[in-house]
Each structure stands twice: as structure tokens, then as C-alpha cells.
PDB file of C-alpha atoms in Angstrom:
ATOM      1  CA  GLU A  33     -87.473 -84.020  51.234  1.00 63.00           C
ATOM      2  CA  THR A  34     -83.686 -84.140  51.568  1.00 69.00           C
ATOM      3  CA  GLY A  35     -82.781 -85.064  47.990  1.00 82.00           C
ATOM      4  CA  VAL A  36     -80.949 -88.164  49.193  1.00 91.00           C
ATOM      5  CA  THR A  37     -82.371 -91.489  48.066  1.00 93.00           C
ATOM      6  CA  GLN A  38     -81.444 -95.019  49.043  1.00 95.00           C
ATOM      7  CA  SER A  39     -82.141 -98.389  47.481  1.00 95.00           C
ATOM      8  CA  PRO A  40     -83.487-100.862  48.079  1.00 96.00           C
ATOM      9  CA  THR A  41     -85.957 -99.920  50.793  1.00 95.00           C
ATOM     10  CA  HIS A  42     -85.915-103.373  52.354  1.00 96.00           C
ATOM     11  CA  LEU A  43     -83.672-106.374  51.884  1.00 96.00           C
ATOM     12  CA  ILE A  44     -83.540-109.873  53.313  1.00 98.00           C
ATOM     13  CA  LYS A  45     -80.321-111.896  53.219  1.00 97.00           C
ATOM     14  CA  THR A  46     -79.005-115.014  54.904  1.00 97.00           C
ATOM     15  CA  ARG A  47     -75.951-115.319  57.090  1.00 97.00           C
ATOM     16  CA  GLY A  48     -72.712-115.486  55.136  1.00 97.00           C
ATOM     17  CA  GLN A  49     -74.044-113.701  52.074  1.00 98.00           C
ATOM     18  CA  GLN A  50     -72.847-110.372  50.714  1.00 98.00           C
ATOM     19  CA  VAL A  51     -74.966-107.250  50.231  1.00 98.00           C
ATOM     20  CA  THR A  52     -74.645-103.922  48.410  1.00 98.00           C
ATOM     21  CA  LEU A  53     -76.682-100.909  49.474  1.00 98.00           C
ATOM     22  CA  ARG A  54     -76.916 -97.804  47.342  1.00 97.00           C
ATOM     23  CA  CYS A  55     -77.222 -94.107  48.013  1.00 96.00           C
ATOM     24  CA  SER A  56     -77.825 -91.305  45.555  1.00 94.00           C
ATOM     25  CA  SER A  57     -77.050 -87.761  46.619  1.00 88.00           C
ATOM     26  CA  GLN A  58     -77.802 -84.384  45.159  1.00 83.00           C
ATOM     27  CA  SER A  59     -75.474 -82.918  42.574  1.00 81.00           C
ATOM     28  CA  GLY A  60     -72.532 -81.254  44.251  1.00 80.00           C
ATOM     29  CA  HIS A  61     -72.644 -83.388  47.392  1.00 82.00           C
ATOM     30  CA  ASN A  62     -69.087 -84.667  47.452  1.00 83.00           C
ATOM     31  CA  THR A  63     -69.038 -86.000  51.024  1.00 89.00           C
ATOM     32  CA  VAL A  64     -71.079 -89.033  52.049  1.00 92.00           C
ATOM     33  CA  SER A  65     -71.269 -90.864  55.367  1.00 94.00           C
ATOM     34  CA  TRP A  66     -72.861 -94.189  56.236  1.00 97.00           C
ATOM     35  CA  TYR A  67     -74.488 -95.100  59.533  1.00 97.00           C
ATOM     36  CA  GLN A  68     -75.894 -98.302  61.005  1.00 98.00           C
ATOM     37  CA  GLN A  69     -79.011 -97.991  63.174  1.00 95.00           C
ATOM     38  CA  ALA A  70     -79.888-101.134  65.074  1.00 95.00           C
ATOM     39  CA  LEU A  71     -83.448-101.505  66.332  1.00 91.00           C
ATOM     40  CA  GLY A  72     -84.057 -99.235  69.303  1.00 88.00           C
ATOM     41  CA  GLN A  73     -80.623 -97.636  69.036  1.00 91.00           C
ATOM     42  CA  GLY A  74     -79.188 -94.437  67.650  1.00 93.00           C
ATOM     43  CA  PRO A  75     -77.247 -94.444  64.389  1.00 96.00           C
ATOM     44  CA  GLN A  76     -73.579 -95.468  64.586  1.00 97.00           C
ATOM     45  CA  PHE A  77     -70.978 -94.058  62.215  1.00 96.00           C
ATOM     46  CA  ILE A  78     -69.525 -96.614  59.813  1.00 97.00           C
ATOM     47  CA  PHE A  79     -67.331 -94.476  57.542  1.00 95.00           C
ATOM     48  CA  GLN A  80     -67.168 -91.366  55.398  1.00 93.00           C
ATOM     49  CA  TYR A  81     -66.073 -90.793  51.828  1.00 92.00           C
ATOM     50  CA  TYR A  82     -64.793 -87.579  50.324  1.00 88.00           C
ATOM     51  CA  ARG A  83     -63.869 -87.275  46.670  1.00 87.00           C
ATOM     52  CA  GLU A  84     -64.135 -91.044  46.268  1.00 89.00           C
ATOM     53  CA  GLU A  85     -61.727 -91.869  49.082  1.00 91.00           C
ATOM     54  CA  GLU A  86     -62.445 -93.075  52.620  1.00 91.00           C
ATOM     55  CA  ASN A  87     -61.424 -90.369  55.083  1.00 88.00           C
ATOM     56  CA  GLY A  88     -62.836 -91.539  58.387  1.00 90.00           C
ATOM     57  CA  ARG A  89     -64.017 -94.824  59.851  1.00 92.00           C
ATOM     58  CA  GLY A  90     -65.912 -95.908  62.934  1.00 92.00           C
ATOM     59  CA  ASN A  91     -65.548 -99.114  64.901  1.00 93.00           C
ATOM     60  CA  PHE A  92     -66.626-101.495  62.147  1.00 96.00           C
ATOM     61  CA  PRO A  93     -64.663-104.462  60.738  1.00 96.00           C
ATOM     62  CA  PRO A  94     -63.115-104.470  57.237  1.00 96.00           C
ATOM     63  CA  ARG A  95     -65.963-106.558  55.836  1.00 97.00           C
ATOM     64  CA  PHE A  96     -67.833-103.248  55.751  1.00 97.00           C
ATOM     65  CA  SER A  97     -66.526-101.363  52.742  1.00 96.00           C
ATOM     66  CA  GLY A  98     -67.691 -98.588  50.503  1.00 96.00           C
ATOM     67  CA  LEU A  99     -67.382 -96.849  47.189  1.00 95.00           C
ATOM     68  CA  GLN A 100     -68.172 -93.335  46.067  1.00 94.00           C
ATOM     69  CA  PHE A 101     -68.650 -92.452  42.409  1.00 92.00           C
ATOM     70  CA  PRO A 102     -68.174 -89.220  40.464  1.00 89.00           C
ATOM     71  CA  ASN A 103     -71.935 -89.004  39.818  1.00 87.00           C
ATOM     72  CA  TYR A 104     -72.603 -88.405  43.563  1.00 85.00           C
ATOM     73  CA  SER A 105     -73.785 -91.941  44.191  1.00 92.00           C
ATOM     74  CA  SER A 106     -72.222 -94.319  46.658  1.00 95.00           C
ATOM     75  CA  GLU A 107     -72.367 -97.913  47.867  1.00 97.00           C
ATOM     76  CA  LEU A 108     -72.020 -99.725  51.141  1.00 98.00           C
ATOM     77  CA  ASN A 109     -70.862-103.330  50.808  1.00 98.00           C
ATOM     78  CA  VAL A 110     -71.036-105.854  53.615  1.00 98.00           C
ATOM     79  CA  ASN A 111     -69.408-109.262  53.226  1.00 97.00           C
ATOM     80  CA  ALA A 112     -69.962-112.415  55.259  1.00 97.00           C
ATOM     81  CA  LEU A 113     -73.206-111.149  56.761  1.00 98.00           C
ATOM     82  CA  GLU A 114     -73.900-111.860  60.416  1.00 97.00           C
ATOM     83  CA  LEU A 115     -77.197-111.837  62.249  1.00 97.00           C
ATOM     84  CA  ASP A 116     -76.141-108.672  64.124  1.00 96.00           C
ATOM     85  CA  ASP A 117     -75.838-106.825  60.820  1.00 98.00           C
ATOM     86  CA  SER A 118     -79.641-106.606  60.758  1.00 98.00           C
ATOM     87  CA  ALA A 119     -80.310-102.873  60.973  1.00 97.00           C
ATOM     88  CA  LEU A 120     -81.406 -99.734  59.179  1.00 96.00           C
ATOM     89  CA  TYR A 121     -78.531 -98.357  57.107  1.00 97.00           C
ATOM     90  CA  LEU A 122     -78.511 -94.616  56.552  1.00 96.00           C
ATOM     91  CA  CYS A 123     -76.434 -92.513  54.245  1.00 95.00           C
ATOM     92  CA  ALA A 124     -75.899 -88.814  54.687  1.00 93.00           C
ATOM     93  CA  SER A 125     -74.376 -86.385  52.243  1.00 90.00           C
ATOM     94  CA  ARG A 126     -73.458 -82.767  52.260  1.00 86.00           C
ATOM     95  CA  PRO A 127     -72.753 -80.196  49.600  1.00 80.00           C
ATOM     96  CA  ARG A 128     -69.280 -79.090  48.669  1.00 74.00           C
ATOM     97  CA  SER A 129     -69.959 -75.608  49.981  1.00 73.00           C
ATOM     98  CA  GLY A 130     -71.733 -76.687  53.144  1.00 66.00           C
ATOM     99  CA  GLY A 131     -70.127 -77.092  56.508  1.00 69.00           C
ATOM    100  CA  ALA A 132     -69.977 -80.343  58.419  1.00 67.00           C
ATOM    101  CA  ASP A 133     -73.302 -79.481  60.042  1.00 74.00           C
ATOM    102  CA  THR A 134     -75.269 -79.463  56.786  1.00 78.00           C
ATOM    103  CA  GLN A 135     -75.654 -83.192  56.277  1.00 85.00           C
ATOM    104  CA  TYR A 136     -78.778 -84.561  54.607  1.00 89.00           C
ATOM    105  CA  PHE A 137     -79.929 -88.055  55.490  1.00 92.00           C
ATOM    106  CA  GLY A 138     -81.649 -90.554  53.246  1.00 92.00           C
ATOM    107  CA  PRO A 139     -84.633 -92.649  54.413  1.00 91.00           C
ATOM    108  CA  GLY A 140     -82.484 -95.739  54.878  1.00 94.00           C
ATOM    109  CA  THR A 141     -82.368 -99.368  53.780  1.00 96.00           C
ATOM    110  CA  ARG A 142     -83.750-101.939  56.209  1.00 96.00           C
ATOM    111  CA  LEU A 143     -81.522-105.034  56.095  1.00 98.00           C
ATOM    112  CA  THR A 144     -82.656-108.274  57.707  1.00 98.00           C
ATOM    113  CA  VAL A 145     -80.174-111.134  58.034  1.00 97.00           C
ATOM    114  CA  LEU A 146     -81.667-114.563  58.683  1.00 96.00           C
TER     115      LEU A 146
ATOM    116  CA  GLY B  23     -64.645 -91.648  73.659  1.00 86.00           C
ATOM    117  CA  ASP B  24     -67.464 -89.261  72.960  1.00 91.00           C
ATOM    118  CA  SER B  25     -70.932 -90.326  74.019  1.00 94.00           C
ATOM    119  CA  VAL B  26     -74.498 -89.049  74.340  1.00 96.00           C
ATOM    120  CA  THR B  27     -77.036 -90.108  76.927  1.00 96.00           C
ATOM    121  CA  GLN B  28     -80.611 -89.142  76.399  1.00 95.00           C
ATOM    122  CA  MET B  29     -83.919 -89.775  78.020  1.00 86.00           C
ATOM    123  CA  GLU B  30     -85.476 -92.897  76.565  1.00 84.00           C
ATOM    124  CA  GLY B  31     -89.121 -93.482  75.906  1.00 86.00           C
ATOM    125  CA  PRO B  32     -91.506 -94.152  74.654  1.00 95.00           C
ATOM    126  CA  VAL B  33     -93.380 -91.092  75.857  1.00 96.00           C
ATOM    127  CA  THR B  34     -97.020 -90.293  75.182  1.00 97.00           C
ATOM    128  CA  LEU B  35     -98.381 -86.778  75.653  1.00 97.00           C
ATOM    129  CA  SER B  36    -101.632 -85.015  74.998  1.00 97.00           C
ATOM    130  CA  GLU B  37    -101.753 -82.216  72.469  1.00 97.00           C
ATOM    131  CA  GLU B  38    -100.646 -78.844  73.919  1.00 96.00           C
ATOM    132  CA  ALA B  39     -98.636 -80.505  76.704  1.00 97.00           C
ATOM    133  CA  PHE B  40     -95.132 -79.306  77.592  1.00 97.00           C
ATOM    134  CA  LEU B  41     -92.253 -81.423  76.366  1.00 97.00           C
ATOM    135  CA  THR B  42     -88.771 -81.875  77.793  1.00 97.00           C
ATOM    136  CA  ILE B  43     -86.306 -84.462  76.539  1.00 97.00           C
ATOM    137  CA  ASN B  44     -83.102 -84.623  78.555  1.00 97.00           C
ATOM    138  CA  CYS B  45     -79.728 -85.043  76.889  1.00 97.00           C
ATOM    139  CA  THR B  46     -76.250 -85.059  78.411  1.00 97.00           C
ATOM    140  CA  TYR B  47     -72.955 -85.661  76.697  1.00 97.00           C
ATOM    141  CA  THR B  48     -69.364 -86.664  77.303  1.00 95.00           C
ATOM    142  CA  ALA B  49     -66.740 -85.157  75.029  1.00 92.00           C
ATOM    143  CA  THR B  50     -63.479 -83.276  75.220  1.00 87.00           C
ATOM    144  CA  GLY B  51     -63.401 -79.611  74.386  1.00 86.00           C
ATOM    145  CA  TYR B  52     -66.381 -77.970  72.772  1.00 88.00           C
ATOM    146  CA  PRO B  53     -68.403 -80.304  70.560  1.00 92.00           C
ATOM    147  CA  SER B  54     -71.259 -79.139  68.365  1.00 92.00           C
ATOM    148  CA  LEU B  55     -74.628 -80.359  69.614  1.00 95.00           C
ATOM    149  CA  PHE B  56     -77.701 -81.342  67.632  1.00 95.00           C
ATOM    150  CA  TRP B  57     -81.239 -82.575  67.847  1.00 97.00           C
ATOM    151  CA  TYR B  58     -82.429 -84.727  64.955  1.00 96.00           C
ATOM    152  CA  VAL B  59     -85.971 -85.933  64.351  1.00 96.00           C
ATOM    153  CA  GLN B  60     -87.037 -89.063  62.498  1.00 93.00           C
ATOM    154  CA  TYR B  61     -90.612 -89.201  61.249  1.00 90.00           C
ATOM    155  CA  PRO B  62     -92.047 -92.599  60.296  1.00 84.00           C
ATOM    156  CA  GLY B  63     -90.664 -93.775  56.965  1.00 78.00           C
ATOM    157  CA  GLU B  64     -88.380 -90.772  56.568  1.00 82.00           C
ATOM    158  CA  GLY B  65     -84.719 -90.015  57.057  1.00 83.00           C
ATOM    159  CA  LEU B  66     -83.228 -88.111  59.936  1.00 90.00           C
ATOM    160  CA  GLN B  67     -83.841 -84.382  59.757  1.00 91.00           C
ATOM    161  CA  LEU B  68     -81.867 -81.769  61.600  1.00 92.00           C
ATOM    162  CA  LEU B  69     -84.197 -80.039  64.049  1.00 96.00           C
ATOM    163  CA  LEU B  70     -81.789 -77.587  65.660  1.00 96.00           C
ATOM    164  CA  LYS B  71     -78.168 -77.160  66.615  1.00 94.00           C
ATOM    165  CA  ALA B  72     -75.780 -75.187  68.811  1.00 95.00           C
ATOM    166  CA  THR B  73     -72.080 -74.887  68.242  1.00 91.00           C
ATOM    167  CA  LYS B  74     -70.779 -73.129  71.348  1.00 91.00           C
ATOM    168  CA  ALA B  75     -71.528 -72.807  75.022  1.00 93.00           C
ATOM    169  CA  ASP B  76     -74.679 -70.841  75.958  1.00 95.00           C
ATOM    170  CA  ASP B  77     -75.935 -70.897  72.361  1.00 95.00           C
ATOM    171  CA  LYS B  78     -79.646 -71.577  71.999  1.00 97.00           C
ATOM    172  CA  GLY B  79     -80.856 -73.503  68.996  1.00 96.00           C
ATOM    173  CA  SER B  80     -84.492 -73.140  67.991  1.00 97.00           C
ATOM    174  CA  ASN B  81     -86.801 -74.334  65.238  1.00 96.00           C
ATOM    175  CA  LYS B  82     -90.528 -75.089  64.843  1.00 95.00           C
ATOM    176  CA  GLY B  83     -91.202 -74.103  68.462  1.00 97.00           C
ATOM    177  CA  PHE B  84     -88.469 -76.395  69.830  1.00 98.00           C
ATOM    178  CA  GLU B  85     -85.540 -74.988  71.801  1.00 98.00           C
ATOM    179  CA  ALA B  86     -82.358 -76.312  73.364  1.00 98.00           C
ATOM    180  CA  THR B  87     -79.513 -74.479  75.121  1.00 98.00           C
ATOM    181  CA  TYR B  88     -75.885 -75.654  75.110  1.00 97.00           C
ATOM    182  CA  ARG B  89     -74.890 -75.868  78.784  1.00 96.00           C
ATOM    183  CA  LYS B  90     -71.177 -76.513  79.134  1.00 94.00           C
ATOM    184  CA  GLU B  91     -71.232 -76.507  82.939  1.00 94.00           C
ATOM    185  CA  THR B  92     -73.751 -79.358  83.066  1.00 96.00           C
ATOM    186  CA  THR B  93     -72.758 -80.913  79.695  1.00 96.00           C
ATOM    187  CA  SER B  94     -76.402 -80.865  78.685  1.00 97.00           C
ATOM    188  CA  PHE B  95     -78.564 -79.946  75.704  1.00 98.00           C
ATOM    189  CA  HIS B  96     -82.161 -80.554  76.779  1.00 98.00           C
ATOM    190  CA  LEU B  97     -84.905 -80.212  74.173  1.00 98.00           C
ATOM    191  CA  GLU B  98     -88.100 -78.320  75.083  1.00 98.00           C
ATOM    192  CA  LYS B  99     -91.341 -77.330  73.454  1.00 98.00           C
ATOM    193  CA  GLY B 100     -94.085 -75.443  75.182  1.00 96.00           C
ATOM    194  CA  SER B 101     -97.056 -76.958  73.384  1.00 96.00           C
ATOM    195  CA  VAL B 102     -96.724 -80.151  71.352  1.00 97.00           C
ATOM    196  CA  GLN B 103     -98.883 -81.041  68.391  1.00 97.00           C
ATOM    197  CA  VAL B 104     -99.934 -84.384  66.931  1.00 96.00           C
ATOM    198  CA  SER B 105     -97.561 -83.702  64.038  1.00 95.00           C
ATOM    199  CA  ASP B 106     -94.614 -83.738  66.492  1.00 96.00           C
ATOM    200  CA  SER B 107     -95.003 -87.489  66.914  1.00 96.00           C
ATOM    201  CA  ALA B 108     -91.621 -88.897  65.915  1.00 96.00           C
ATOM    202  CA  VAL B 109     -88.343 -90.242  67.279  1.00 95.00           C
ATOM    203  CA  TYR B 110     -85.955 -87.600  68.615  1.00 97.00           C
ATOM    204  CA  PHE B 111     -82.180 -88.064  68.712  1.00 97.00           C
ATOM    205  CA  CYS B 112     -79.610 -85.990  70.517  1.00 97.00           C
ATOM    206  CA  ALA B 113     -76.199 -86.002  68.833  1.00 96.00           C
ATOM    207  CA  LEU B 114     -72.786 -84.400  68.972  1.00 94.00           C
ATOM    208  CA  ARG B 115     -69.959 -83.759  66.567  1.00 91.00           C
ATOM    209  CA  GLY B 116     -66.617 -83.718  68.296  1.00 85.00           C
ATOM    210  CA  GLN B 117     -64.104 -80.945  68.091  1.00 78.00           C
ATOM    211  CA  GLY B 118     -61.278 -81.366  65.600  1.00 71.00           C
ATOM    212  CA  GLY B 119     -62.839 -81.311  62.177  1.00 67.00           C
ATOM    213  CA  SER B 120     -64.317 -84.807  62.058  1.00 73.00           C
ATOM    214  CA  GLU B 121     -67.797 -84.958  60.580  1.00 81.00           C
ATOM    215  CA  LYS B 122     -68.694 -88.089  62.526  1.00 89.00           C
ATOM    216  CA  LEU B 123     -71.917 -87.710  64.488  1.00 93.00           C
ATOM    217  CA  VAL B 124     -72.370 -89.554  67.794  1.00 94.00           C
ATOM    218  CA  PHE B 125     -76.029 -90.203  68.577  1.00 96.00           C
ATOM    219  CA  GLY B 126     -78.032 -91.035  71.657  1.00 96.00           C
ATOM    220  CA  LYS B 127     -80.440 -93.957  71.566  1.00 95.00           C
ATOM    221  CA  GLY B 128     -83.434 -91.849  70.626  1.00 95.00           C
ATOM    222  CA  MET B 129     -86.796 -91.213  72.231  1.00 96.00           C
ATOM    223  CA  LYS B 130     -90.108 -92.032  70.604  1.00 96.00           C
ATOM    224  CA  LEU B 131     -92.766 -89.398  71.217  1.00 96.00           C
ATOM    225  CA  THR B 132     -96.447 -89.932  70.529  1.00 96.00           C
ATOM    226  CA  VAL B 133     -98.813 -86.994  70.809  1.00 97.00           C
ATOM    227  CA  ASN B 134    -102.510 -87.757  71.089  1.00 96.00           C
ATOM    228  CA  PRO B 135    -105.265 -85.294  70.127  1.00 95.00           C
TER     229      PRO B 135
END
């Protein structure tokens, strides 16, 4: 039990639609990262938020965007969905006092794009 | 850029068998190295880590040693149990303060009684 929850568990969308995925972290976790895990692959870093601002981004296009809220929740938004966006999306958070190696992962949201 | 190459599965072992999962990396300087485990329906969990050369990480009977000379971080366990069935990921965090993790493709392990 990591204390990080994600919703929804599963989601089905069609190409061109927009989707919002949610992550809820433990109190005091002020850094959150999002990862995309395609089937049979390792997770790939999308971006990280610290104190409600993006402070690091992987090789993902601008249609992937995020928000972080003061209540330790966050969102991943994906616009203009493509078939290749089908994946497990993971969020990871860490406490204010923890080092970069103390990240806690949520169980993920499985997104299917038809 | 940084990358991780790990042994891919799936692998099936009998209970009490010896386990080795190979992992090599490419990165500048001295990255931190990790093994994560993903049980069915659960999020990634940190299994062990090592932050400098020759460090040995260990947890739950698993061990891995940071080998700078061979850029490797192989995972071993002397006697696996059915409860070790999961997907194992090798990962690194590059030097320089970034918290971005770079993962290998993962290896699915099934342990039969």
C-alpha cells in the first residue's frame, strides 16, 4: 500500500477525444511524476510537477499536459488521442522531506484508445 | 541519452530455484540504480537501490551490486518463492538532480510450487 491512488482504473476512448486521468497522493507529497507504460514495455517519463509547476518533461508532445493542486492531487490530460496512446499511466509522488529516491507509485490507469 | 537494457522474459522457475536477472545501463557519470517490482494489479514498488559504485542493495532476500566497470546491476535471489511472481524492472536515475527514472522493459517471472 503506497498511499497513492489513481482514477479511473480503466478507460476506453476513441481516437481524437480528450481524456483526464487523476492521481491522489498522500498529504505532504509535493512532487508528482507521470509515466506512460505501453504493453510489454517499461514506464516512460512524461513530466514532473513540483509546487504546482512543471519542472521536467520527457519526450512527449504538448498535447500531454498536467495540473497539480494544493490538496496533493494531480491530473494528466491528453488531447487528440491517438491509438498509440493506449497504455497504463502511472503517477508517482514523493514527500517533501524525502529524497528523489523515495517515490511512491500508484496502481495506474489503463487507457485504451479505439 | 540514458538507457537500461535488461533480460527479458517471461521466465518460469520452480520454487527454491536460483534467480538472476541481468541489467546493464548506459549513462554518464554515476547514476543511481534501482530494481522495481510490479505485482499483478498493483503499482511499482521499490525493491532495492544502490547509489554509488560497489554498493550492494538488498531486500526480501534479493541482492544487486552496482558494478561501474561493467555498467551492470544484476538482480539475484538464492531461493525464489511463489510469492515472488511479478514483473521486475531495472531503472536508473541520472546524475544531476533530475528525478526522472529510466526503466528497462521489464521481465515477468512466474514461480511454480
